[in-house]
Amino acid sequence: MPPKKKNLLEKIVKKDYKNELEEIMDKKRFDENAKSILLSILYKIDIAYKDIEIVKRGIENKEEYLENLIKTIKNECNSIKIVKMSDKQNNIPQNKTYIIDKKKRSITSYPIERKLLYAVSKIGKKENIVKEKYSIINKTLGNLLNIGNNIDLVEPIRDFNGYSWTTIAKEIESINYNLIYQNLRILVGNKFLNKWILNNEFMIDYFEEFKEELEKLYGKQNKFVSYLCAISILLDMECNVEKNELMLEECKYVLKEIEKIKDGEKFVEETTKEKRDLTKKIKLIDTIINDKNLLEKEYAKRNEKLPLEKKIFSMKVLAKKMEKERQNYINKIEKLNEILNPQKFLKYKKELQEKAEYLYVLSNTEPDKEVEEIKYKMQEVFLNMLISKIKKIQTKQEMEKIIYDFRYYILLPYDEKRFIKDIEKLEKSIKKTEELIIDKAIELKMLTKISEDKETNYNILKNIFYIRIIKLEDAYLNLIEEKNENDFKYYIQILDENLFEEKIEIPKPKELNIKPNKKIAIWC
């Protein structure tokens, strides 16, 4: 009886979401192709989501996912137009598959479901999700989180079809953004990241909370945070070449400030002088704004230097412009006053030093190599953090999540040709993590103890991390013993009702607790 009730409920939910989406689309400027594709996306999510919830533990449930998707379509999309490459009115750039106009809340897309879903996810994102005080990374880290989340939201229809799980690297919008985002999701959880990305309470410093959460779960993780900031800058530079100059200027400013604060007395002297100069500028603006003749002269003086398209329209516009300049000077003075406070000075010094730890990447002449180096270092630190978490595990529920998280992680694309499991430089760290998980899972009576020999257990059970059987609890193991001339060869095969893995040769097993050529359950 309970299963029937569940199936009935699922049908009702499905029908409600379909009707809700149709009602919204009828009120919008969506062409018929867009409506059809969106309904198809909804159907595919409904079919595939049960599998992704098993493979990726701790993600939002299907109802939450669909509610957020429909909310975005309702609130952020006024117009969706589907075009073909051959259409005369096609204004999509050659290297893109969609375009978004956030002001008009419009999307133009090719008829590719995963690309349209990505565009819908992207149009709903807020840009300012990291506080401005973090300079540079307030944009680059925000972009990393938003792009990573967009890729993550497309995964149910990209990699799952209701009966299998397949990851094709070239279909992922950015392998690097996706990998780093999945690092973060596994470390701090889906709920925390969603709260940060939705960012309905901008007074909260989520970046600071993120660092505190890492420290609470894994101890101080300065290296991971520095690598995260550095790689966010490098990836953003790849996507936004025109921003590079601004980033370099910021880097020069930070390094110059660090140099200044080395000599405390000199720093106080220069900062005090800067305050005096700013105060003079404020007084001069007050004098000009309150004297019509002086304002006319300033108007003529400024326009004389400006090109035609940038000339100031009227003295009224100039007065408003100068009032903004005045306020900026006041803000700078307030900031300098804060820095001169002894306690605030130490905080400012610490912030500058933290910035210097990740801004060094801007001086690198080979950014592509730097991306690869930092990406690799991040994975090493990530695996060490995972190991520290595994050591603290006490319950089967925690262990089950780690098994699925780790399996998901090592099957992530590292680049277009390799998955994490294929990276030789990570081999030692991966093996150490696998051994710890297997030992702990056997100790908690979750995985079948194949042998009294630790190495044999590892050689056989490690293969559960390399298979794409959706539900590992349904997996069976067959240890195959084949006579070969005067010796025996040994293989394992992992299978469930739908999937048969190829035979994998293993070293000769020792002290077996199971009989060869007989199917056994892997999960206790």
Coordinates of C-alpha atoms in Angstrom, one line a residue, residues 26 29 38 102 112 118 147 162 222 230 317 333 364 408 435 443 464 473 498 506:
D26 CA 0.5 31.5 -21.4
R29 CA 6.1 36.2 -24.6
L38 CA 10.4 23.9 -21.3
K102 CA 18.9 40.8 -18.1
I112 CA 19.0 22.6 -27.1
Y118 CA 21.4 26.8 -18.4
I147 CA 28.6 29.6 -13.1
G162 CA 15.9 7.8 -15.9
N222 CA 44.0 29.0 4.7
A230 CA 43.4 32.6 -6.9
V317 CA 24.6 67.7 -14.3
I333 CA 38.4 59.7 4.6
N364 CA 52.2 35.1 -13.8
Y408 CA 30.7 11.1 -7.4
E435 CA 41.6 2.6 1.9
E443 CA 34.2 -1.8 10.5
I464 CA 32.8 0.3 -6.3
E473 CA 23.2 -1.0 -2.4
N498 CA 20.6 -3.0 -15.5
I506 CA 43.1 -8.3 -10.0

